[in-house]
CSV table of C-alpha atoms in Angstrom, one decimal:
chain,number,residue,atom,x,y,z
A,90,MET,CA,121.4,87.5,44.9
A,91,SER,CA,120.7,88.4,41.3
A,92,ASN,CA,119.1,91.7,40.8
A,93,GLU,CA,117.1,90.3,37.9
A,94,GLY,CA,114.8,88.4,40.2
A,95,THR,CA,113.0,91.5,41.3
A,96,THR,CA,112.5,93.5,38.2
A,97,ALA,CA,109.2,95.3,38.1
A,98,GLY,CA,107.7,93.2,40.8
A,99,LYS,CA,107.8,90.0,38.6
A,100,PHE,CA,109.0,87.0,40.6
A,101,GLN,CA,111.7,85.0,38.8
A,102,MET,CA,113.1,81.6,39.7
A,103,THR,CA,116.7,82.7,40.5
A,104,PRO,CA,118.9,80.7,42.8
A,105,PHE,CA,118.6,83.4,45.5
A,106,ASN,CA,114.8,83.5,45.2
A,107,MET,CA,114.6,79.7,45.5
A,108,VAL,CA,116.9,79.4,48.5
A,109,ALA,CA,115.2,82.4,50.2
A,110,GLY,CA,111.8,80.9,49.5
A,111,VAL,CA,112.7,77.5,51.1
A,112,ILE,CA,114.2,79.3,54.2
A,113,VAL,CA,111.1,81.5,54.5
A,114,ILE,CA,108.8,78.5,54.4
A,115,LEU,CA,110.8,76.7,57.0
A,116,GLY,CA,110.9,79.9,59.1
A,117,VAL,CA,107.2,80.3,59.0
A,118,ILE,CA,106.7,76.6,60.1
A,119,VAL,CA,109.1,77.0,63.0
A,120,THR,CA,107.5,80.4,63.9
A,121,ILE,CA,104.1,78.6,64.1
A,122,LEU,CA,105.6,75.9,66.4
A,123,ARG,CA,107.3,78.6,68.5
A,124,PHE,CA,104.2,80.6,69.1
A,125,THR,CA,101.9,77.6,69.6
A,126,GLY,CA,104.2,75.3,71.5
A,127,GLY,CA,106.3,77.8,73.4
A,128,LEU,CA,110.1,78.2,73.8
A,129,GLY,CA,110.5,74.6,75.0
A,130,ALA,CA,109.1,73.2,71.7
A,131,VAL,CA,111.8,74.8,69.5
A,132,THR,CA,114.8,75.7,71.7
A,133,ASN,CA,117.4,74.1,74.0
A,134,LEU,CA,117.1,77.0,76.4
A,135,THR,CA,117.1,76.1,80.1
A,136,ASP,CA,117.3,77.9,83.4
A,137,TYR,CA,121.1,77.6,83.3
A,138,ASN,CA,121.1,78.9,79.7
A,139,PRO,CA,118.2,81.3,79.3
A,140,TRP,CA,120.0,83.2,76.5
A,141,GLY,CA,120.8,81.2,73.4
A,142,ILE,CA,121.6,82.2,69.8
A,143,TRP,CA,118.5,84.4,69.5
A,144,ILE,CA,120.2,86.7,72.0
A,145,GLY,CA,123.9,85.9,71.2
A,146,PHE,CA,123.6,86.1,67.4
A,147,ASP,CA,120.3,87.9,66.5
A,148,LEU,CA,120.5,90.6,69.2
A,149,LEU,CA,124.1,91.1,70.2
A,150,VAL,CA,125.6,90.5,66.7
A,151,GLY,CA,122.6,92.3,65.1
A,152,VAL,CA,123.0,95.4,67.1
A,153,ALA,CA,126.8,95.5,66.7
A,154,LEU,CA,126.7,95.0,62.9
A,155,SER,CA,124.0,97.7,62.6
A,156,ALA,CA,126.4,100.3,64.1
A,157,GLY,CA,127.3,101.5,60.6
A,158,GLY,CA,124.3,103.8,60.7
A,159,PHE,CA,125.4,106.0,63.5
A,160,VAL,CA,129.1,105.7,62.6
A,161,THR,CA,128.6,106.9,59.0
A,162,SER,CA,126.0,109.6,59.8
A,163,ALA,CA,128.3,110.9,62.5
A,164,ALA,CA,131.2,111.0,60.2
A,165,VAL,CA,129.3,112.9,57.5
A,166,TYR,CA,126.9,115.2,59.4
A,167,ILE,CA,128.8,115.8,62.7
A,168,PHE,CA,132.5,115.6,61.6
A,169,GLY,CA,131.7,117.1,58.2
A,170,LEU,CA,133.4,114.4,56.1
A,171,LYS,CA,131.1,115.0,53.1
A,172,LYS,CA,133.2,112.8,50.9
A,173,TYR,CA,131.6,109.8,52.5
A,174,HIS,CA,128.0,111.1,51.9
A,175,SER,CA,127.2,108.4,49.4
A,176,ALA,CA,127.7,105.7,52.1
A,177,VAL,CA,125.0,107.2,54.4
A,178,ARG,CA,121.9,105.8,52.8
A,179,PRO,CA,123.1,102.2,52.4
A,180,ALA,CA,124.4,102.4,56.0
A,181,ILE,CA,121.2,103.8,57.4
A,182,LEU,CA,119.1,101.2,55.5
A,183,THR,CA,121.4,98.4,56.9
A,184,ALA,CA,121.1,99.8,60.4
A,185,PHE,CA,117.3,100.3,60.2
A,186,LEU,CA,116.7,96.7,58.9
A,187,GLY,CA,119.2,95.4,61.4
A,188,TYR,CA,117.5,97.0,64.4
A,189,ALA,CA,114.0,96.1,63.1
A,190,LEU,CA,115.0,92.5,62.8
A,191,VAL,CA,116.6,92.6,66.3
A,192,VAL,CA,113.3,93.6,67.7
A,193,LEU,CA,111.6,90.9,65.6
A,194,ALA,CA,114.1,88.3,67.0
A,195,LEU,CA,113.3,89.5,70.5
A,196,HIS,CA,109.7,88.6,70.0
A,197,TYR,CA,110.8,85.0,69.5
A,198,ASP,CA,113.1,85.0,72.5
A,199,VAL,CA,111.1,86.5,75.3
A,200,GLY,CA,108.6,84.2,76.9
A,201,ARG,CA,105.7,86.6,76.6
A,202,PRO,CA,106.4,89.0,73.7
A,203,TRP,CA,103.2,90.9,74.1
A,204,ARG,CA,104.7,92.3,77.3
A,205,LEU,CA,107.6,94.0,75.5
A,206,PRO,CA,106.1,97.4,76.0
A,207,TYR,CA,105.7,96.7,79.8
A,208,PRO,CA,108.9,98.4,80.9
A,209,PHE,CA,107.6,101.7,79.4
A,210,ILE,CA,103.9,101.6,80.4
A,211,VAL,CA,103.6,99.4,83.4
A,212,GLN,CA,106.8,99.8,85.4
A,213,GLN,CA,109.9,101.7,84.4
A,214,GLY,CA,112.6,99.6,86.2
A,215,THR,CA,115.0,102.6,85.9
A,216,SER,CA,117.7,100.9,87.9
A,217,SER,CA,118.0,98.1,85.3
A,218,VAL,CA,120.6,98.1,82.6
A,219,LEU,CA,118.2,96.0,80.5
A,220,PHE,CA,115.6,98.8,80.8
A,221,GLU,CA,118.1,101.3,79.4
A,222,VAL,CA,119.0,98.9,76.5
A,223,GLY,CA,115.2,98.4,75.8
A,224,ALA,CA,114.5,102.1,75.9
A,225,CYS,CA,117.5,103.0,73.7
A,226,VAL,CA,116.8,100.3,71.1
A,227,ALA,CA,113.1,101.4,70.9
A,228,LEU,CA,114.1,105.1,70.5
A,229,TYR,CA,116.9,104.4,68.2
A,230,LEU,CA,114.8,102.2,65.9
A,231,THR,CA,112.4,105.1,65.7
A,232,VAL,CA,115.3,107.5,64.9
A,233,LEU,CA,116.5,105.1,62.2
A,234,PHE,CA,113.0,104.9,60.7
A,235,ILE,CA,112.8,108.7,60.5
A,236,GLU,CA,116.4,108.9,59.1
A,237,TRP,CA,115.5,106.3,56.5
A,238,SER,CA,112.0,107.7,55.7
A,239,PRO,CA,113.2,110.4,53.1
A,240,THR,CA,114.2,107.5,50.8
A,241,ALA,CA,110.7,106.1,50.9
A,242,MET,CA,109.2,109.6,50.6
A,243,GLU,CA,111.2,110.3,47.5
A,244,TRP,CA,110.0,107.0,46.0
A,245,LEU,CA,106.4,107.9,46.9
A,246,GLY,CA,106.8,111.5,45.7
A,247,LEU,CA,106.0,113.1,49.1
A,248,LYS,CA,108.2,116.1,48.5
A,249,LYS,CA,106.8,118.5,51.2
A,250,ILE,CA,107.1,116.1,54.2
A,251,ARG,CA,110.4,114.8,53.0
A,252,GLY,CA,111.7,118.4,53.1
A,253,ILE,CA,110.7,118.7,56.8
A,254,VAL,CA,112.4,115.4,57.7
A,255,ILE,CA,115.6,116.4,55.9
A,256,LYS,CA,115.8,119.5,58.1
A,257,LEU,CA,115.9,117.2,61.2
A,258,THR,CA,119.0,115.3,59.9
A,259,LEU,CA,121.6,116.9,62.2
A,260,LEU,CA,119.3,116.5,65.3
A,261,LEU,CA,118.5,112.9,64.5
A,262,THR,CA,122.2,112.2,63.9
A,263,ILE,CA,123.1,113.6,67.3
A,264,PHE,CA,120.3,111.7,69.0
A,265,GLY,CA,121.4,108.5,67.2
A,266,VAL,CA,125.0,108.9,68.4
A,267,ILE,CA,123.9,109.4,72.0
A,268,LEU,CA,121.5,106.5,71.9
A,269,SER,CA,124.0,104.2,70.2
A,270,THR,CA,126.7,105.1,72.7
A,271,LEU,CA,124.4,104.3,75.5
A,272,HIS,CA,122.9,101.0,74.4
A,273,GLN,CA,126.0,99.5,72.6
A,274,SER,CA,127.9,99.8,75.8
A,275,SER,CA,125.0,98.8,78.0
A,276,LEU,CA,124.7,95.5,76.1
A,277,GLY,CA,128.2,94.7,77.4
A,278,ALA,CA,127.3,96.1,80.9
A,279,LEU,CA,124.5,93.4,81.1
A,280,PHE,CA,127.4,90.9,81.7
A,281,LEU,CA,128.8,92.8,84.6
A,282,ILE,CA,126.2,91.1,86.7
A,283,ALA,CA,127.7,87.7,86.0
A,284,PRO,CA,131.3,87.7,87.1
A,285,SER,CA,131.1,84.1,88.2
A,286,LYS,CA,129.5,82.9,85.0
A,287,LEU,CA,131.6,84.5,82.3
A,288,HIS,CA,135.2,83.3,82.0
A,289,PRO,CA,137.7,85.8,83.5
A,290,LEU,CA,139.4,86.4,80.2
A,291,TRP,CA,136.2,87.8,78.7
A,292,TYR,CA,134.8,89.2,81.9
A,293,SER,CA,136.2,92.7,82.6
A,294,LYS,CA,135.0,95.9,84.3
A,295,TYR,CA,135.9,97.4,80.9
A,296,ILE,CA,133.3,95.2,79.0
A,297,PRO,CA,130.9,98.1,78.3
A,298,ILE,CA,133.9,99.9,76.7
A,299,TYR,CA,134.8,96.8,74.7
A,300,PHE,CA,131.3,96.5,73.4
A,301,PHE,CA,131.1,100.1,72.3
A,302,VAL,CA,134.5,100.2,70.7
A,303,SER,CA,134.0,96.9,68.9
A,304,ALA,CA,130.6,98.1,67.7
A,305,VAL,CA,132.3,101.1,66.1
A,306,ILE,CA,134.7,98.6,64.4
A,307,ALA,CA,131.7,96.5,63.4
A,308,GLY,CA,130.0,99.5,61.9
A,309,LEU,CA,133.0,100.6,59.9
A,310,SER,CA,133.6,97.1,58.7
A,311,MET,CA,130.0,96.5,57.8
A,312,VAL,CA,129.8,99.6,55.7
A,313,ILE,CA,132.8,98.3,53.6
A,314,PHE,CA,131.4,94.7,53.6
A,315,GLU,CA,127.9,95.8,52.6
A,316,SER,CA,129.4,98.1,49.9
A,317,THR,CA,131.4,95.2,48.5
A,318,LEU,CA,128.2,93.1,48.2
A,319,SER,CA,126.2,96.0,46.8
A,320,HIS,CA,128.8,96.7,44.1
A,321,ARG,CA,128.4,93.1,43.0
A,322,TYR,CA,124.6,92.9,43.0
A,323,PHE,CA,123.3,96.5,42.6
A,324,HIS,CA,126.1,98.0,40.4
A,325,ASP,CA,123.5,99.1,37.8
A,326,LYS,CA,121.6,101.0,40.5
A,327,MET,CA,124.5,103.2,41.4
A,328,ASP,CA,125.0,106.7,40.0
A,329,GLU,CA,128.3,108.2,39.1
A,330,THR,CA,128.7,110.0,42.4
A,331,HIS,CA,128.3,106.8,44.3
A,332,LEU,CA,130.7,104.9,42.1
A,333,ALA,CA,133.3,107.7,42.2
A,334,GLU,CA,133.2,108.0,46.0
A,335,SER,CA,133.3,104.3,46.6
A,336,ARG,CA,137.1,103.9,46.6
A,337,GLY,CA,137.5,106.9,49.0
A,338,VAL,CA,134.8,105.4,51.4
A,339,THR,CA,136.7,102.0,51.4
A,340,LEU,CA,140.1,103.6,52.1
A,341,GLY,CA,138.8,106.1,54.7
A,342,PHE,CA,136.7,103.6,56.6
A,343,GLY,CA,139.5,101.1,56.3
A,344,LYS,CA,141.9,103.5,57.9
A,345,ALA,CA,139.4,104.3,60.7
A,346,ALA,CA,138.8,100.6,61.3
A,347,ALA,CA,142.6,99.8,61.4
A,348,TYR,CA,143.2,102.5,64.0
A,349,THR,CA,140.2,101.6,66.1
A,350,LEU,CA,141.1,97.9,66.0
A,351,ALA,CA,144.6,98.8,67.2
A,352,GLY,CA,143.1,100.7,70.2
A,353,TYR,CA,140.7,97.9,70.9
A,354,PHE,CA,143.6,95.4,70.9
A,355,LEU,CA,145.5,97.4,73.4
A,356,LEU,CA,142.4,97.9,75.6
A,357,LYS,CA,141.9,94.2,75.7
A,358,VAL,CA,145.5,93.6,76.8
A,359,ILE,CA,145.1,96.3,79.4
A,360,GLY,CA,141.9,94.5,80.6
A,361,VAL,CA,143.9,91.3,81.1
A,362,ALA,CA,146.5,93.2,83.1
A,363,ALA,CA,143.9,95.0,85.2
A,364,ASP,CA,142.5,91.7,86.5
A,365,ASN,CA,145.9,90.0,86.5
A,366,ASP,CA,144.5,87.2,84.3
A,367,TRP,CA,147.8,86.4,82.6
A,368,HIS,CA,147.9,82.8,84.0
A,369,TYR,CA,144.6,81.9,82.3
A,370,LEU,CA,146.3,82.4,78.9
A,371,ALA,CA,148.1,79.0,79.4
A,372,THR,CA,144.7,77.2,79.6
A,373,GLY,CA,142.4,75.9,76.8
A,374,TYR,CA,140.2,79.0,77.2
A,375,GLY,CA,143.3,81.1,77.1
A,376,ALA,CA,144.3,79.6,73.7
A,377,TRP,CA,140.7,80.4,72.4
A,378,PHE,CA,141.0,83.9,73.8
A,379,LEU,CA,144.4,84.3,71.9
A,380,VAL,CA,142.7,83.1,68.7
A,381,GLU,CA,140.2,85.9,69.1
A,382,LEU,CA,142.7,88.5,70.2
A,383,LEU,CA,145.4,87.7,67.6
A,384,GLY,CA,143.4,86.1,64.8
A,385,PHE,CA,140.4,88.3,64.8
A,386,ILE,CA,141.6,91.6,66.2
A,387,ALA,CA,145.4,92.0,65.6
A,388,LEU,CA,145.4,90.2,62.2
A,389,PRO,CA,142.5,92.2,60.5
A,390,CYS,CA,144.1,95.4,62.0
A,391,PHE,CA,147.3,94.6,60.3
A,392,VAL,CA,145.6,93.6,57.0
A,393,TYR,CA,143.5,96.8,57.1
A,394,ALA,CA,146.7,98.9,57.7
A,395,VAL,CA,148.6,97.3,54.8
A,396,GLY,CA,145.6,97.7,52.6
A,397,VAL,CA,145.3,101.4,53.5
A,398,ARG,CA,149.1,102.0,53.0
A,399,GLU,CA,149.1,100.2,49.7
A,400,LYS,CA,145.7,101.7,48.6
A,401,ASN,CA,144.6,98.1,48.0
A,402,THR,CA,140.8,98.1,48.3
A,403,THR,CA,140.6,94.3,47.8
A,404,LEU,CA,142.8,93.7,50.9
A,405,ILE,CA,140.6,96.2,52.9
A,406,ARG,CA,137.4,94.4,51.8
A,407,TRP,CA,138.9,91.0,53.0
A,408,ALA,CA,139.9,92.6,56.3
A,409,ALA,CA,136.3,94.0,56.6
A,410,ALA,CA,134.8,90.5,56.1
A,411,TRP,CA,137.3,89.0,58.6
A,412,THR,CA,136.5,91.7,61.1
A,413,VAL,CA,132.7,91.1,60.8
A,414,LEU,CA,133.5,87.4,61.5
A,415,GLY,CA,135.6,88.5,64.5
A,416,ILE,CA,132.7,90.5,65.9
A,417,ILE,CA,130.4,87.5,65.6
A,418,LEU,CA,133.0,85.3,67.3
A,419,ASN,CA,133.4,87.9,70.1
A,420,ARG,CA,129.7,88.1,70.8
A,421,PHE,CA,129.4,84.3,70.7
A,422,ASN,CA,132.3,83.9,73.1
A,423,ILE,CA,130.8,86.3,75.6
A,424,SER,CA,127.2,85.1,75.5
A,425,LEU,CA,127.6,81.4,74.7
A,426,ILE,CA,131.1,79.8,74.6
A,427,ALA,CA,132.8,81.5,77.6
A,428,PHE,CA,129.5,81.9,79.4
A,429,ASN,CA,128.7,79.2,82.0
A,430,TYR,CA,132.2,77.8,81.3
A,431,HIS,CA,132.3,76.1,84.7
A,432,LEU,CA,129.2,73.9,84.0
A,433,PRO,CA,129.7,70.2,83.1
A,434,ALA,CA,129.3,69.5,79.4
A,435,SER,CA,125.9,67.9,79.9
A,436,GLU,CA,124.6,71.3,81.2
A,437,ARG,CA,126.1,73.4,78.4
A,438,TYR,CA,124.0,75.0,75.8
A,439,PHE,CA,124.0,74.0,72.1
A,440,PRO,CA,121.3,75.5,69.9
A,441,HIS,CA,118.4,73.4,68.7
A,442,TRP,CA,118.3,73.2,64.9
A,443,MET,CA,115.0,75.1,64.9
A,444,GLU,CA,116.7,78.0,66.7
A,445,VAL,CA,119.2,78.1,63.9
A,446,VAL,CA,116.4,78.0,61.3
A,447,ILE,CA,114.8,81.1,62.9
A,448,SER,CA,118.2,83.0,63.0
A,449,VAL,CA,118.8,82.1,59.3
A,450,PHE,CA,115.1,83.0,58.5
A,451,ILE,CA,115.6,86.5,60.1
A,452,VAL,CA,118.9,87.1,58.2
A,453,THR,CA,117.2,86.1,55.0
A,454,LEU,CA,114.3,88.4,55.7
A,455,GLY,CA,116.9,91.2,56.1
A,456,LEU,CA,118.5,90.4,52.7
A,457,VAL,CA,115.1,90.2,51.0
A,458,LEU,CA,114.0,93.5,52.5
A,459,PHE,CA,117.3,95.2,51.6
A,460,ARG,CA,117.0,94.0,48.0
A,461,PHE,CA,113.3,95.0,47.8
A,462,ILE,CA,114.2,98.6,49.0
A,463,ALA,CA,117.5,98.9,47.1
A,464,THR,CA,116.0,97.9,43.8
A,465,ARG,CA,113.1,100.4,44.1
A,466,MET,CA,114.1,103.3,46.2
A,467,PRO,CA,117.0,105.8,45.8
A,468,ILE,CA,119.6,104.1,48.0
A,469,PHE,CA,122.6,104.1,45.6
A,470,TYR,CA,121.6,107.2,43.6
A,471,GLU,CA,120.1,110.7,44.0
A,472,ALA,CA,116.5,110.7,42.9
A,473,ALA,CA,115.6,113.1,40.2
A,474,GLY,CA,114.4,116.4,41.6
A,475,TYR,CA,115.9,115.7,45.1
A,476,ASP,CA,119.5,116.4,44.5
A,477,ASP,CA,119.7,118.9,47.3
A,478,ALA,CA,122.2,118.2,50.1
A,479,HIS,CA,120.8,115.9,52.8
B,125,MET,CA,155.4,88.9,92.5
B,126,ASP,CA,153.6,87.4,95.5
B,127,ILE,CA,150.2,88.9,96.1
B,128,TYR,CA,148.8,88.7,99.7
B,129,THR,CA,146.7,91.8,100.1
B,130,LEU,CA,144.4,93.9,97.9
B,131,GLN,CA,147.1,96.6,98.0
B,132,ASP,CA,149.6,94.1,96.7
B,133,PHE,CA,147.2,93.3,93.9
B,134,PHE,CA,146.6,96.9,92.9
B,135,THR,CA,150.3,97.9,93.2
B,136,PHE,CA,151.1,95.1,90.8
B,137,THR,CA,148.3,95.4,88.3
B,138,LYS,CA,148.4,99.3,88.2
B,139,GLY,CA,152.2,99.1,87.7
B,140,VAL,CA,151.7,96.8,84.7
B,141,ILE,CA,148.9,99.0,83.3
B,142,TYR,CA,151.0,102.1,83.5
B,143,ILE,CA,153.7,100.4,81.5
B,144,LEU,CA,151.1,99.2,79.0
B,145,VAL,CA,149.6,102.7,78.7
B,146,ILE,CA,153.0,104.2,77.8
B,147,ILE,CA,153.4,101.5,75.2
B,148,THR,CA,149.9,102.2,74.0
B,149,LEU,CA,150.5,105.9,73.6
B,150,ILE,CA,153.8,105.4,71.7
B,151,GLY,CA,152.4,102.5,69.7
B,152,LEU,CA,149.3,104.3,68.6
B,153,ALA,CA,151.3,107.4,67.5
B,154,GLY,CA,153.6,105.1,65.5
B,155,PHE,CA,150.7,103.2,64.1
B,156,TRP,CA,149.1,106.4,62.9
B,157,ARG,CA,152.3,107.3,61.1
B,158,PHE,CA,152.4,103.9,59.5
B,159,LEU,CA,148.9,104.3,58.3
B,160,THR,CA,149.2,107.8,56.9
B,161,GLU,CA,152.8,108.3,55.8
B,162,ARG,CA,151.9,107.4,52.2
B,163,ASP,CA,148.9,109.7,52.1
B,164,GLU,CA,148.8,112.4,49.5
B,165,ASP,CA,148.3,115.9,51.0
C-alpha cells in the first residue's frame, strides 16, 4: 500500500493500486448482478442459512473490529489517559469507515435494502433485539461521523464550526460508549433466540457478555494492528508527538488487551461450566472450540503478557494480529461453523465465490478510503493552527 | 455426579462455578502482578 500512489491526486500504477483496481472492477460487476438478479444470483443463502459471510464477516467482524473508536476515546476523554491521545484520530477513522462499510454491506445482504429505514419510520418493533442493534448502529455511525468531522473541517479550513464540534467531544464519547455497549452485546444476544441451532459450546446465556468483552479486545488489538500498518505506510505523515507516543500506546493497549483476554478466557470457561457442557469437549466440535479457546484466546493473552513484561513491542504487535484473527474466527464459528451444526453436510452453507468478492471489495474500499483520508487530512499529525487540545 | 432434577443440575453447575470464580479472582490478581511487576513507577 505505497503512499506514493496517491501523491497530489495523481494516479500511479503501484502494486496496491493495480490489485485494488481489479478488486473494485470485480466488485462493481458483482454489485450489478446482485441488484439486478437478486440474492439468489450471487449467494448460496437459503432458508436454512439466511445469514452468510455478509453478516458473519462484514457485519459481525466489522462491528467488532471497529470497537477501537469507543475504546480509545473512552480511555482518553473519560479515563483521562491523555498519553494515548495520538491514537484517537486513527482509531475514530478506522471505526467510522468500519461502521460505514458495515451499513454498506447490509445493503447487499437484506432482500429489500430500500426498507432499511422502515424500523424507524414505519414500525418501531421495540421488542426486537435486531431493532436495538439497528437503532444503535445508525446512531453510532452518526456519532462517529461527528467525531471524525473535525479532521475534515481542519482540512477544509472550517475553523468556526470545527470549534463547536470539538466542544461536543466528551458528550459524543459518552454517547458512543453507551451505544457501543448496547449494540456490541446485542449482536451476541441475537443468537439467544437460536439455542437449538448454535452448538452448545458456543451457545451460552452469557453470549451478549462474550460479544461485548471480545469487542473491547478487538478494539484494543485493532488499534495496535492499525498502528503497525500505519507506521509502515504513513510514517512520513506522522508528527513527532505521534511517533513519540506510539510505543506507549502499544505497551498500554497491549497490557489492557492481555488483561481483558485473561478475563474473557475465564468467562468462557465459566460459560462451559454453567451449562455443564464439559462432555462436548471430547467431540470434534469440542476440539475446534479448544483451538479457539487455547489457540486464539489463551495464547495471544500469554504473548501479550510476555510482550508487556519484556517491553517488546514486536511481540505485542504479533499478538494483536493474532487476536484480530481470533475475533474473526470467533464470529465465523458463531454465525457459520457452529451454526446449524446438526444439519447434514448437503444443507450446510458455504459462501458463493461472488459473496467472497463482495466482502473483499468492501474491505478494499475501506483501505482505499483510509489511505485517501490519511494522506490528505490531519490523522497522524496536528494541523497547523489547530494545536489546541481536542 | 448423577443429575436427575433441575435442582441437581444447578447444585452441580453452581458449585463448579463458585470454585471457578475463586480461581478467577486469585488468577486475575496474580496475572495483574505478572503484567505490572516490571513497570517503572
